[in-house]
Coordinates of C-alpha atoms in Angstrom, one line a residue:
X1 CA -26.5 18.8 -20.3
X2 CA -27.3 16.1 -17.7
X3 CA -30.1 17.0 -14.7
X4 CA -29.6 16.6 -11.2
X5 CA -32.8 14.9 -9.7
X6 CA -34.2 16.4 -6.8
X7 CA -32.6 14.1 -4.0
X8 CA -29.3 15.0 -5.1
X9 CA -29.9 18.7 -5.0
X10 CA -32.1 18.5 -1.7
X11 CA -28.7 16.6 -0.2
X12 CA -26.0 18.5 0.1
X13 CA -22.6 18.1 1.6
X14 CA -19.2 20.1 1.4
X15 CA -16.4 18.9 -0.9
X16 CA -13.2 19.8 0.3
X17 CA -10.7 20.8 -2.3
X18 CA -6.7 20.4 -1.6
X19 CA -5.0 23.4 -0.8
X20 CA -3.1 25.6 -3.9
X21 CA -5.2 23.3 -6.3
X22 CA -4.5 24.9 -9.8
X23 CA -8.1 24.5 -11.4
X24 CA -11.5 26.4 -9.8
X25 CA -13.8 23.4 -8.8
X26 CA -16.5 23.5 -11.0
X27 CA -15.5 26.3 -13.8
X28 CA -15.0 25.2 -17.5
X29 CA -11.3 26.8 -18.2
X30 CA -10.9 29.0 -21.1
X31 CA -8.9 28.5 -23.9
X32 CA -6.1 30.5 -22.8
X33 CA -5.9 28.8 -19.6
X34 CA -5.5 25.4 -21.3
X35 CA -2.0 26.5 -22.2
X36 CA -1.4 27.5 -18.5
X37 CA -2.8 24.2 -17.1
X38 CA -2.0 21.3 -18.6
X39 CA -4.3 19.4 -16.4
X40 CA -7.0 21.7 -17.4
X41 CA -8.3 19.0 -20.0
X42 CA -8.2 16.1 -17.8
X43 CA -10.1 18.1 -14.8
X44 CA -12.7 19.3 -17.5
X45 CA -12.7 15.7 -18.9
X46 CA -13.8 14.6 -15.4
X47 CA -16.5 17.3 -15.0
X48 CA -18.2 16.0 -18.0
X49 CA -18.5 12.6 -16.1
X50 CA -19.9 14.5 -13.3
X51 CA -17.5 15.1 -10.9
X52 CA -15.6 18.0 -9.8
X53 CA -11.4 17.7 -9.4
X54 CA -10.6 17.5 -5.9
X55 CA -7.2 15.8 -5.4
X56 CA -3.7 16.9 -6.5
X57 CA -2.5 15.1 -9.6
X58 CA 0.9 14.1 -7.7
X59 CA 1.7 10.7 -9.5
X60 CA 3.5 10.4 -12.8
X61 CA 3.8 7.3 -14.9
X62 CA 6.7 5.6 -13.0
X63 CA 4.7 6.6 -9.6
X64 CA 1.5 4.8 -10.8
X65 CA 3.5 1.9 -12.0
X66 CA 5.1 1.9 -8.5
X67 CA 1.4 1.9 -6.8
X68 CA 0.2 -0.9 -9.3
X69 CA 3.4 -3.0 -9.0
X70 CA 3.8 -2.7 -5.3
X71 CA 0.5 -4.1 -4.8
X72 CA 0.5 -6.7 -7.2
X73 CA 4.3 -7.6 -6.6
X74 CA 3.5 -11.0 -8.5
X75 CA 6.6 -13.0 -7.4
X76 CA 6.0 -12.3 -3.9
X77 CA 2.4 -13.0 -4.1
X78 CA 3.3 -16.3 -5.8
X79 CA 5.7 -17.0 -3.3
X80 CA 2.9 -16.8 -0.7
X81 CA 0.5 -19.5 -2.7
X82 CA 2.5 -21.4 -4.9
X83 CA 2.9 -24.3 -2.4
X84 CA -1.1 -25.1 -3.0
X85 CA -0.4 -25.3 -6.6
X86 CA 2.2 -27.8 -5.7
X87 CA -0.5 -30.0 -4.4
X88 CA -2.5 -29.4 -7.4
X89 CA 0.1 -30.7 -9.7
X90 CA 3.6 -30.4 -8.7
X91 CA 6.2 -28.3 -10.6
X92 CA 4.5 -28.3 -14.1
X93 CA 1.1 -26.9 -12.5
X94 CA 3.0 -24.3 -10.5
X95 CA 5.4 -23.3 -13.7
X96 CA 3.0 -23.5 -16.3
X97 CA -0.2 -22.6 -14.4
X98 CA 1.6 -19.4 -13.6
X99 CA 2.1 -18.6 -17.3
X100 CA -1.4 -19.3 -18.2
X101 CA -2.8 -17.4 -15.3
X102 CA -0.5 -14.5 -16.7
X103 CA -1.9 -14.7 -20.2
X104 CA -5.6 -15.0 -19.4
X105 CA -5.7 -11.9 -16.6
X106 CA -3.6 -9.8 -19.3
X107 CA -6.7 -10.4 -21.6
X108 CA -8.9 -9.3 -18.9
X109 CA -6.7 -6.2 -18.1
X110 CA -6.3 -5.2 -21.5
X111 CA -10.4 -4.7 -21.7
X112 CA -10.3 -2.6 -18.6
X113 CA -7.3 -0.5 -19.8
X114 CA -9.6 0.6 -22.7
X115 CA -12.6 1.2 -20.7
X116 CA -10.1 3.3 -18.1
X117 CA -8.9 5.2 -21.1
X118 CA -12.2 6.1 -22.1
X119 CA -13.6 7.0 -18.8
X120 CA -10.6 7.9 -16.7
X121 CA -12.7 8.1 -13.1
X122 CA -11.3 6.8 -9.4
X123 CA -14.5 5.2 -9.5
X124 CA -13.3 2.5 -12.0
X125 CA -15.7 -0.3 -12.6
X126 CA -18.8 0.8 -11.3
X127 CA -18.0 4.0 -12.9
X128 CA -17.8 2.5 -16.2
X129 CA -20.9 -0.1 -15.5
X130 CA -23.0 3.4 -15.1
X131 CA -21.8 5.1 -18.1
X132 CA -22.1 1.8 -20.5
X133 CA -25.5 -0.1 -19.2
X134 CA -28.7 0.7 -20.5
X135 CA -30.4 3.4 -18.6
X136 CA -33.0 1.0 -17.0
X137 CA -30.7 -1.2 -15.1
X138 CA -27.5 1.3 -14.6
X139 CA -28.4 2.3 -11.3
X140 CA -28.7 -1.5 -10.1
X141 CA -25.7 -2.8 -12.1
X142 CA -23.6 0.3 -10.9
X143 CA -24.4 -0.2 -7.3
X144 CA -23.6 -4.1 -7.4
X145 CA -20.2 -3.5 -9.1
X146 CA -19.4 -0.7 -6.7
X147 CA -19.9 -3.0 -3.7
X148 CA -18.3 -5.6 -5.0
X149 CA -15.1 -3.7 -5.7
X150 CA -15.1 -1.9 -2.3
X151 CA -15.5 -5.1 -0.6
X152 CA -13.2 -6.9 -2.7
X153 CA -10.5 -4.4 -2.4
X154 CA -11.2 -4.3 1.5
X155 CA -10.7 -8.3 1.6
X156 CA -7.6 -8.0 -0.7
X157 CA -6.0 -6.0 1.6
X158 CA -6.7 -7.9 4.5
X159 CA -5.0 -10.9 2.2
X160 CA -1.7 -8.7 2.0
X161 CA -1.6 -8.3 5.9
X162 CA -2.4 -12.2 6.4
X163 CA 0.4 -12.9 4.2
X164 CA 3.0 -10.8 6.3
X165 CA 1.1 -12.5 9.5
X166 CA 2.0 -16.1 8.0
X167 CA 5.6 -15.2 6.9
X168 CA 6.3 -14.3 10.4
X169 CA 4.7 -16.9 12.2
X170 CA 6.1 -19.2 9.7
X171 CA 9.8 -18.1 10.6
X172 CA 9.1 -18.3 14.3
X173 CA 8.1 -21.9 14.0
X174 CA 11.4 -22.5 11.6
X175 CA 13.5 -21.5 14.5
X176 CA 11.4 -22.9 17.3
X177 CA 9.7 -26.0 16.2
X178 CA 8.1 -26.1 19.6
X179 CA 6.2 -22.8 19.2
X180 CA 2.4 -23.6 19.0
X181 CA 1.0 -20.7 17.3
X182 CA -2.6 -19.7 18.6
X183 CA -5.1 -17.7 16.8
X184 CA -5.0 -14.9 18.9
X185 CA -1.3 -14.5 18.3
X186 CA -1.9 -14.2 14.8
X187 CA -4.9 -11.5 15.2
X188 CA -2.4 -9.4 17.6
X189 CA 0.1 -9.3 14.9
X190 CA -2.3 -8.7 12.2
X191 CA -3.7 -5.4 14.0
X192 CA 0.3 -4.5 14.7
X193 CA 0.9 -4.7 11.0
X194 CA -2.3 -2.5 10.3
X195 CA -1.4 0.3 12.5
X196 CA 2.5 0.1 11.2
X197 CA 1.5 0.1 7.4
X198 CA -0.5 3.4 8.1
X199 CA 2.8 5.4 8.9
X200 CA 3.7 6.2 5.6
X201 CA 0.0 7.4 4.2
X202 CA -0.2 9.4 7.2
X203 CA 3.5 11.2 7.2
X204 CA 4.5 11.5 3.7
X205 CA 3.1 14.5 2.0
X206 CA 0.5 13.7 -0.8
X207 CA 3.1 15.3 -3.4
X208 CA 5.6 13.0 -2.6
X209 CA 3.7 10.0 -2.8
X210 CA 4.6 8.7 -6.0
X211 CA 8.3 9.0 -4.9
X212 CA 7.3 6.6 -2.4
X213 CA 5.7 4.1 -4.7
X214 CA 8.7 4.1 -7.2
X215 CA 10.8 3.5 -4.1
X216 CA 8.3 0.5 -3.4
X217 CA 8.8 -0.4 -7.3
X218 CA 12.4 -0.4 -6.7
X219 CA 13.1 -2.5 -3.4
X220 CA 10.7 -5.2 -5.3
X221 CA 12.7 -5.1 -8.6
X222 CA 16.0 -5.4 -6.0
X223 CA 14.6 -8.1 -3.9
X224 CA 13.6 -10.2 -6.7
X225 CA 17.5 -10.0 -8.1
X226 CA 18.8 -10.9 -4.7
X227 CA 16.4 -13.9 -3.8
X228 CA 16.7 -15.1 -7.1
X229 CA 20.4 -15.1 -7.9
X230 CA 21.1 -15.9 -4.1
X231 CA 19.1 -19.7 -4.1
X232 CA 20.7 -20.4 -7.5
X233 CA 24.2 -19.6 -6.4
X234 CA 24.0 -21.4 -3.0
X235 CA 22.5 -24.2 -4.4
X236 CA 24.5 -27.3 -4.6
X237 CA 22.8 -28.9 -7.1
X238 CA 19.8 -28.5 -9.7
X239 CA 16.9 -30.4 -10.6
X240 CA 16.8 -32.2 -14.2
X241 CA 14.2 -30.3 -16.5
X242 CA 11.8 -33.1 -16.7
X243 CA 11.3 -32.7 -13.1
X244 CA 9.1 -29.1 -14.1
X245 CA 7.3 -31.1 -17.1
X246 CA 5.9 -33.5 -14.4
X247 CA 2.5 -33.4 -13.6
X248 CA 2.5 -34.6 -9.9
X249 CA -0.9 -33.8 -7.8
X250 CA -1.7 -34.9 -4.5
X251 CA -4.9 -32.9 -4.2
X252 CA -6.9 -35.9 -5.3
X253 CA -8.7 -34.1 -8.0
X254 CA -8.5 -35.3 -11.4
X255 CA -5.7 -33.8 -13.7
X256 CA -7.9 -31.4 -15.6
X257 CA -9.8 -30.3 -12.7
X258 CA -6.4 -29.8 -10.5
X259 CA -5.1 -27.8 -13.7
X260 CA -7.9 -25.5 -13.8
X261 CA -7.8 -25.0 -10.0
X262 CA -3.9 -24.5 -10.2
X263 CA -4.5 -21.4 -12.9
X264 CA -6.9 -20.1 -10.5
X265 CA -4.5 -20.1 -7.8
X266 CA -1.9 -18.7 -9.9
X267 CA -4.1 -15.8 -10.7
X268 CA -3.3 -14.2 -7.4
X269 CA 0.1 -13.2 -8.5
X270 CA -1.8 -10.9 -11.0
X271 CA -4.6 -9.8 -8.8
X272 CA -5.6 -5.9 -8.3
X273 CA -4.3 -4.8 -11.5
X274 CA -7.0 -2.3 -11.3
X275 CA -5.2 -0.1 -8.5
X276 CA -4.0 2.2 -11.0
X277 CA -7.5 3.1 -12.0
X278 CA -8.4 4.3 -8.6
X279 CA -5.9 7.1 -8.6
X280 CA -6.9 8.4 -11.9
X281 CA -7.7 11.6 -10.4
X282 CA -4.4 12.0 -9.1
X283 CA -2.2 11.5 -12.5
X284 CA -1.6 13.5 -15.0
X285 CA -3.0 12.5 -18.6
X286 CA -4.8 9.3 -17.2
X287 CA -6.1 8.7 -20.6
X288 CA -3.0 7.6 -21.6
X289 CA -1.2 6.9 -18.6
X290 CA -3.4 4.1 -17.0
X291 CA -3.6 1.7 -19.9
X292 CA 0.4 2.2 -20.0
X293 CA 0.8 1.9 -16.0
X294 CA -1.7 -1.4 -16.2
X295 CA 0.4 -2.9 -19.0
X296 CA 3.7 -2.5 -17.8
X297 CA 2.8 -3.7 -14.5
X298 CA 1.6 -7.0 -16.0
X299 CA 5.3 -7.2 -17.7
X300 CA 6.7 -6.4 -14.8
X301 CA 4.9 -9.1 -12.8
X302 CA 5.7 -11.6 -16.0
X303 CA 9.6 -11.1 -15.8
X304 CA 9.8 -11.2 -12.1
X305 CA 7.5 -14.2 -11.2
X306 CA 8.4 -16.6 -14.0
X307 CA 12.2 -16.5 -13.4
X308 CA 11.7 -16.8 -9.7
X309 CA 9.4 -19.7 -9.7
X310 CA 11.4 -21.4 -12.2
X311 CA 14.8 -20.7 -9.9
X312 CA 12.6 -22.1 -7.0
X313 CA 11.6 -25.0 -8.8
X314 CA 15.3 -26.1 -10.1
X315 CA 16.8 -25.7 -6.4
X316 CA 13.9 -28.1 -4.8
X317 CA 15.3 -31.3 -3.0
X318 CA 12.6 -32.6 -1.3
X319 CA 9.0 -31.6 -3.0
X320 CA 6.9 -33.7 -0.1
X321 CA 8.8 -31.5 2.7
X322 CA 8.0 -28.3 0.6
X323 CA 4.3 -29.5 0.1
X324 CA 3.9 -30.0 4.0
X325 CA 5.7 -26.9 5.4
X326 CA 3.7 -24.2 7.1
X327 CA 5.7 -21.8 4.7
X328 CA 6.8 -23.5 1.5
X329 CA 8.8 -20.5 0.6
X330 CA 11.2 -20.6 3.8
X331 CA 11.6 -24.2 3.0
X332 CA 12.9 -24.1 -0.4
X333 CA 15.0 -21.1 1.0
X334 CA 16.2 -23.8 3.3
X335 CA 16.7 -26.3 0.8
X336 CA 18.8 -24.1 -1.5
X337 CA 21.0 -22.5 0.8
X338 CA 21.5 -25.4 3.3
X339 CA 21.6 -22.4 5.9
X340 CA 19.2 -21.7 8.4
X341 CA 20.3 -17.9 8.7
X342 CA 20.4 -17.4 4.8
X343 CA 17.0 -18.6 4.5
X344 CA 15.8 -16.3 7.5
X345 CA 17.3 -13.7 5.7
X346 CA 15.9 -14.2 2.2
X347 CA 12.3 -14.5 4.0
X348 CA 12.9 -11.3 5.9
X349 CA 13.4 -9.7 2.8
X350 CA 10.0 -11.0 1.7
X351 CA 8.4 -9.4 4.8
X352 CA 9.8 -5.9 4.0
X353 CA 8.4 -6.1 0.6
X354 CA 4.8 -7.3 1.8
X355 CA 5.2 -4.1 4.0
X356 CA 5.7 -1.8 1.1
X357 CA 2.8 -3.0 -0.7
X358 CA 0.4 -2.1 2.1
X359 CA 0.4 1.6 1.8
X360 CA -0.4 1.4 -1.6
X361 CA -3.3 -1.0 -0.6
X362 CA -4.5 1.7 2.0
X363 CA -4.3 4.6 -0.8
X364 CA -6.5 2.3 -3.1
X365 CA -9.0 1.5 -0.9
X366 CA -9.3 5.0 0.8
X367 CA -9.7 6.2 -2.9
X368 CA -12.5 3.7 -4.1
X369 CA -14.4 3.9 -1.3
X370 CA -14.2 7.9 -1.5
X371 CA -15.2 7.6 -5.0
X372 CA -18.2 5.3 -4.2
X373 CA -19.3 7.5 -1.4
X374 CA -19.3 10.8 -3.6
X375 CA -21.9 9.0 -5.7
X376 CA -23.7 8.2 -2.9
X377 CA -23.1 4.5 -2.9
X378 CA -22.7 4.0 1.0
X379 CA -24.5 4.8 4.0
X380 CA -23.8 8.3 5.7
X381 CA -22.0 9.2 2.3
X382 CA -22.1 12.9 2.9
X383 CA -19.7 11.9 6.0
X384 CA -17.5 9.8 4.1
X385 CA -17.6 12.2 0.9
X386 CA -14.7 14.3 2.5
X387 CA -11.3 15.0 1.5
X388 CA -8.9 16.1 4.4
X389 CA -7.9 19.9 3.6
X390 CA -4.7 19.3 5.6
X391 CA -3.4 16.3 4.6
X392 CA -5.1 16.1 1.1
X393 CA -6.5 12.4 0.8
X394 CA -9.9 10.6 2.0
X395 CA -8.8 10.3 5.2
X396 CA -12.4 9.2 6.4
X397 CA -13.1 6.7 3.9
X398 CA -9.3 4.9 4.3
X399 CA -9.8 4.6 8.4
X400 CA -13.3 3.0 7.5
X401 CA -11.3 0.5 5.4
X402 CA -9.1 -0.3 8.2
X403 CA -11.9 -0.5 10.4
X404 CA -13.4 -3.1 8.1
X405 CA -10.1 -5.0 8.2
X406 CA -9.4 -5.1 11.9
X407 CA -13.2 -6.5 12.5
X408 CA -12.4 -8.8 9.4
X409 CA -9.5 -10.2 11.1
X410 CA -11.6 -11.4 14.0
X411 CA -12.0 -14.4 11.8
X412 CA -8.7 -15.5 12.6
X413 CA -9.9 -16.1 16.2
X414 CA -12.9 -18.3 14.6
X415 CA -11.4 -20.0 11.6
X416 CA -8.5 -19.5 9.5
X417 CA -9.8 -21.6 6.4
X418 CA -13.3 -19.4 6.6
X419 CA -10.7 -16.2 6.4
X420 CA -8.8 -17.9 3.6
X421 CA -12.0 -18.7 1.7
X422 CA -13.4 -15.0 1.8
X423 CA -10.0 -14.1 0.5
X424 CA -10.4 -16.3 -2.3
X425 CA -14.0 -15.3 -2.8
X426 CA -12.3 -11.6 -3.1
X427 CA -10.2 -12.2 -5.6
X428 CA -13.2 -13.7 -7.5
X429 CA -15.0 -10.8 -6.9
X430 CA -13.0 -8.0 -7.8
X431 CA -12.8 -10.1 -11.2
X432 CA -16.4 -9.8 -11.5
X433 CA -15.8 -6.2 -11.2
X434 CA -14.0 -6.6 -14.5
X435 CA -16.3 -8.8 -16.3
X436 CA -19.4 -6.8 -15.8
X437 CA -18.9 -3.3 -17.9
X438 CA -17.2 -5.7 -20.5
X439 CA -20.0 -7.8 -20.6
X440 CA -22.1 -4.9 -21.2
X441 CA -19.8 -3.4 -23.8
X442 CA -20.0 -6.5 -26.2
X443 CA -23.7 -7.1 -25.8
X444 CA -24.4 -3.4 -26.5
X445 CA -22.1 -3.4 -29.4
X446 CA -18.7 -1.6 -28.7
X447 CA -18.8 1.1 -31.6
X448 CA -21.9 2.3 -29.7
X449 CA -20.6 2.3 -26.3
X450 CA -16.9 3.5 -26.5
X451 CA -15.7 6.9 -28.0
X452 CA -12.5 7.5 -29.4
X453 CA -9.6 7.0 -26.7
X454 CA -5.8 6.9 -26.4
X455 CA -5.8 3.2 -26.0
X456 CA -7.8 1.2 -28.2
X457 CA -7.8 -2.6 -29.0
X458 CA -9.1 -2.5 -32.2
X459 CA -12.5 -4.5 -33.4
X460 CA -11.0 -7.8 -33.5
X461 CA -8.9 -7.4 -30.2
X462 CA -11.7 -5.7 -28.3
X463 CA -14.6 -8.3 -29.1
X464 CA -11.9 -11.2 -28.1
X465 CA -11.0 -9.5 -24.5
X466 CA -14.8 -8.5 -24.0
X467 CA -16.0 -11.7 -25.0
X468 CA -13.1 -13.7 -22.9
X469 CA -13.3 -12.1 -19.8
X470 CA -17.0 -12.8 -18.8
X471 CA -16.2 -16.5 -20.0
X472 CA -13.2 -16.8 -18.3
X473 CA -14.2 -15.1 -14.8
X474 CA -17.5 -17.5 -14.9
X475 CA -15.5 -20.6 -15.5
X476 CA -12.9 -20.2 -12.8
X477 CA -15.6 -19.1 -10.5
X478 CA -17.1 -22.5 -10.6
X479 CA -13.8 -24.1 -9.9
X480 CA -12.8 -21.5 -7.0
X481 CA -15.6 -23.1 -5.0
X482 CA -14.1 -26.5 -5.2
X483 CA -12.6 -27.9 -1.9
X484 CA -8.8 -27.8 -2.1
X485 CA -8.7 -31.4 -2.0
X486 CA -10.6 -34.3 -1.9
X487 CA -11.8 -36.4 -0.1
X488 CA -13.1 -33.6 1.9
X489 CA -12.0 -32.6 5.4
X490 CA -12.7 -30.0 7.7
X491 CA -9.1 -28.3 6.9
X492 CA -9.6 -29.0 2.9
X493 CA -13.4 -27.6 3.2
X494 CA -14.0 -24.6 1.0
X495 CA -16.3 -22.2 2.0
X496 CA -16.4 -19.8 -0.9
X497 CA -20.1 -20.5 -1.5
X498 CA -21.2 -19.5 1.9
X499 CA -19.1 -16.5 1.8
X500 CA -20.5 -15.6 -1.8
X501 CA -23.8 -16.1 -0.2
X502 CA -23.2 -13.7 2.7
X503 CA -21.7 -11.0 0.2
X504 CA -25.1 -10.9 -1.6
X505 CA -27.2 -10.6 1.5
X506 CA -25.0 -7.4 2.6
X507 CA -25.5 -6.1 -0.9
X508 CA -29.1 -6.7 -1.1
X509 CA -29.6 -4.9 2.2
X510 CA -27.3 -2.1 1.2
X511 CA -29.1 -1.6 -2.2
X512 CA -32.5 -1.3 -0.1
X513 CA -30.8 1.4 2.1
X514 CA -29.3 3.8 -0.6
X515 CA -31.6 3.0 -3.5
X516 CA -33.6 6.1 -2.9
X517 CA -30.6 8.5 -3.4
X518 CA -28.0 6.5 -5.4
X519 CA -28.3 7.9 -8.8
X520 CA -24.6 7.7 -9.8
X521 CA -22.5 10.3 -11.4
X522 CA -24.4 13.4 -13.2
X523 CA -22.8 12.4 -16.6
X524 CA -23.0 14.5 -19.6
X525 CA -23.3 12.0 -22.4
X526 CA -23.6 14.7 -25.3
X527 CA -19.9 15.9 -24.1
X528 CA -18.7 12.4 -24.1
X529 CA -19.9 11.7 -27.6
X530 CA -22.4 8.9 -26.6
X531 CA -25.4 10.7 -27.5
X532 CA -25.6 8.8 -30.8
X533 CA -24.6 5.5 -32.0
X534 CA -21.8 7.1 -33.9
X535 CA -19.1 9.2 -32.1
X536 CA -17.3 11.9 -33.4
X537 CA -14.7 11.0 -35.9
X538 CA -12.0 13.5 -35.1
X539 CA -9.0 12.3 -33.3
X540 CA -9.1 11.6 -29.6
X541 CA -12.4 12.0 -27.7
X542 CA -10.8 14.6 -25.2
X543 CA -10.1 16.8 -28.3
X544 CA -13.5 17.0 -29.5
X545 CA -14.7 17.4 -25.8
X546 CA -12.0 20.4 -25.4
X547 CA -14.0 21.6 -28.7
X548 CA -17.3 21.2 -26.9
X549 CA -16.1 22.9 -23.4
X550 CA -15.1 26.2 -25.1
X551 CA -18.6 26.1 -27.1
X552 CA -20.5 25.1 -24.3
X553 CA -19.5 27.5 -21.6
X554 CA -23.0 27.2 -19.8
X555 CA -21.5 24.6 -18.3
X556 CA -20.4 26.6 -15.6
X557 CA -23.5 28.0 -14.9
X558 CA -25.1 25.2 -14.5
X559 CA -22.8 23.2 -12.3
X560 CA -22.6 23.5 -8.6
X561 CA -19.5 22.4 -7.0
X562 CA -20.5 22.4 -3.4
X563 CA -23.9 20.4 -3.9
X564 CA -23.3 17.7 -6.1
X565 CA -23.2 15.1 -3.2

């Protein structure tokens, strides 16, 4: 059995259990109760990974897909950034850069989904890293990945709010070209959107959150159909297919460099694919549901973003005007429809969809930060490790995420370029968190690190994904640091390197603050089948775990559900 350290025993804090929860926290279910409670196996799998089940399992598969896609929203996300790809390489880089970005990101996601299937936990990547890393390095490696994940998600959430701000400001400029937007205007709008997007998660009961995310999915897909059909139907002409096969960049970079940078830009359309992992403890059968949700989210993203951007490219009449526009998507809508009212209506629909993605981002940020504080990864973890008994979710860490976004938004007052550079860094940071556990799995042999699991890539596919992820993240990380255009001006300067340096300073400072008591989860490696180099053969690992749970009833005597953290 995994032993807890003295520091873990001495530092105790209450873990609040949601009302009417079906399983007694910290108690191994007997054989009969497994038939009465279908979630008992999942709860005990979580116990074996060092955590007590304290969240209501309210997400079904469709609700989980809704959560994942409402955040990713590939076609809407790309609508917010395709203008940069037009600068890199014209329509060719914009369309085919998106397709390549989907392919490379999918390989990354497949490797991550396999690990989530093996170790379902709201902690996600840092949790995988702790389990997979050598004992000597696991604490520091898990801490680094955890901090990168938390900061990355916080800043990506800021980017979602920022996109909506830019949409609204762009619409105002479209109606009134004489308006001169000030940074403080953007910041006030930014704060207002934060407050408005918090309403659903504080008013919708926890058990109905899955219905909310399903509705968000439906709104996005319906919006895609409306926008795509409208611009094609109202356009009085279409570009020749040769327009899409012409590489026409104006960034000043050589074609090869510009092509890779366009792929990096398009990866934003498939960012945050780990969202569903961070609600693993709130879904039924997460070992199976998480990989399905992640792959279906990618499929929906591909089937919406590619037709949308193809339609956009076919209806463009003045490419230079789109490149120069404050809001490229609105300019394309106007060129396609020939009507300001119709263009504003289509852009307003994008604003609504941007709004629907924000509550899901607060959900993910709150859960991830709570999971990390549960393992004492943050200062004052005893305070942050809290589930509201009345609302049934981690309110404190959700509000901590909100506080960060409000403070971070002050960069609007200083430099919008610095603000956008940090967003780019966040996308890179989240991908780094995908790469680290996969690199560890690759280096230390997959067959020794991963137990049998419902979603298995196989030997060839597994090694391919685990090798590709760190290779691609390293490569694209270099190109992300390049300025957007040359010659470099104050407006095109890229501050990603500066931001990365600041993040490293924050990381080191936090490590010296929490290293005395950050020990990670109390993993029972024997129950996970990771004690030896060969894992038990029969079926899925949770079936083997079920047999062990029946045999090792001593877990109920040594587990202290109150003092774990």
